[in-house]
């Protein structure tokens, strides 16, 4: 996925992924795929990294592809936190001139 010809970071959860930020067409990283949290290519704050891990964990523990969300509270957290995370992620990477998108 590309937006405006700029490198793109996409926020989306994926079963079995450790982290919900994925890099696409990102020249100084040189690959496409999940962000490497250990090297923190996007220079994200520790607080945002913790929130992103919690967001991914909530999905892994509470969503089933066949039956859906196990609890309304988990679903509400996911949708509310997705919006907040997207705004924070955009703010934290604006100095890198990348586009930030989200997958439903």
XYZ file of C-alpha atoms in Angstrom:
104
model
C 0.000 0.000 0.000
C 1.286 3.456 -0.914
C -0.099 6.879 -0.235
C 0.939 10.017 -2.162
C 4.154 8.426 -3.398
C 5.600 8.584 0.121
C 6.797 5.666 2.238
C 3.846 4.210 4.133
C 3.349 2.888 7.641
C 0.153 0.948 8.194
C -1.502 0.184 11.515
C -3.222 -3.174 11.462
C -3.433 -6.284 13.560
C -2.498 -9.691 12.203
C -2.844 -13.054 13.898
C 0.474 -14.120 15.382
C 2.163 -10.770 14.794
C 4.090 -9.317 17.679
C 3.341 -5.746 16.708
C 0.599 -3.973 14.722
C 2.770 -1.503 12.737
C 3.789 -2.586 9.263
C 6.180 -0.820 6.913
C 5.571 -0.625 3.178
C 7.801 0.891 0.516
C 10.064 2.197 3.212
C 13.429 2.880 1.551
C 15.630 3.468 4.572
C 14.423 0.221 6.126
C 14.731 -1.688 2.870
C 11.908 -4.159 3.423
C 8.188 -4.650 3.661
C 6.695 -6.220 6.735
C 6.211 -5.767 10.469
C 8.225 -3.138 12.257
C 11.213 -4.425 14.200
C 10.476 -3.181 17.704
C 14.007 -3.968 18.901
C 15.577 -1.515 16.452
C 12.590 0.881 16.532
C 12.996 2.120 12.947
C 10.189 4.625 13.410
C 11.692 6.130 16.579
C 8.439 5.658 18.485
C 8.152 6.609 22.140
C 8.176 3.885 24.777
C 4.625 4.772 25.787
C 3.305 4.355 22.248
C 5.131 1.036 21.840
C 3.500 -0.252 25.038
C 0.055 0.866 23.831
C 0.591 -0.805 20.450
C 1.592 -4.069 22.131
C -1.536 -3.895 24.336
C -3.672 -3.229 21.249
C -2.250 -6.284 19.453
C -2.608 -8.440 22.584
C -6.242 -7.394 22.997
C -6.934 -8.527 19.438
C -5.068 -11.836 19.812
C -6.769 -12.706 23.094
C -10.289 -11.512 22.330
C -11.042 -11.867 18.632
C -11.858 -15.051 16.743
C -12.200 -15.015 12.958
C -15.247 -17.289 13.107
C -17.115 -16.116 16.201
C -15.927 -12.486 16.407
C -15.232 -10.580 19.604
C -15.472 -12.517 22.860
C -16.618 -9.452 24.816
C -18.166 -6.117 23.978
C -15.618 -4.345 26.186
C -12.717 -5.819 24.193
C -14.331 -4.771 20.921
C -14.989 -1.257 22.222
C -11.401 -0.947 23.460
C -10.122 -2.073 20.049
C -12.154 0.456 18.072
C -11.580 3.366 20.462
C -7.874 2.680 20.863
C -7.369 2.256 17.096
C -8.454 5.846 16.494
C -6.301 7.196 19.307
C -3.276 5.137 18.244
C -3.560 6.274 14.664
C -3.505 9.933 15.699
C -0.547 9.395 18.041
C 1.351 7.353 15.460
C 0.870 10.074 12.828
C 2.146 12.670 15.253
C 5.221 10.649 16.242
C 6.354 9.892 12.673
C 5.571 13.223 11.020
C 9.277 14.160 11.095
C 9.996 11.137 8.841
C 7.606 12.337 6.101
C 5.750 9.043 5.843
C 2.090 8.407 5.173
C 0.226 6.606 7.957
C -2.767 4.429 7.094
C -4.958 1.957 8.948
C -6.508 -1.316 7.859
C -10.048 -2.037 9.033
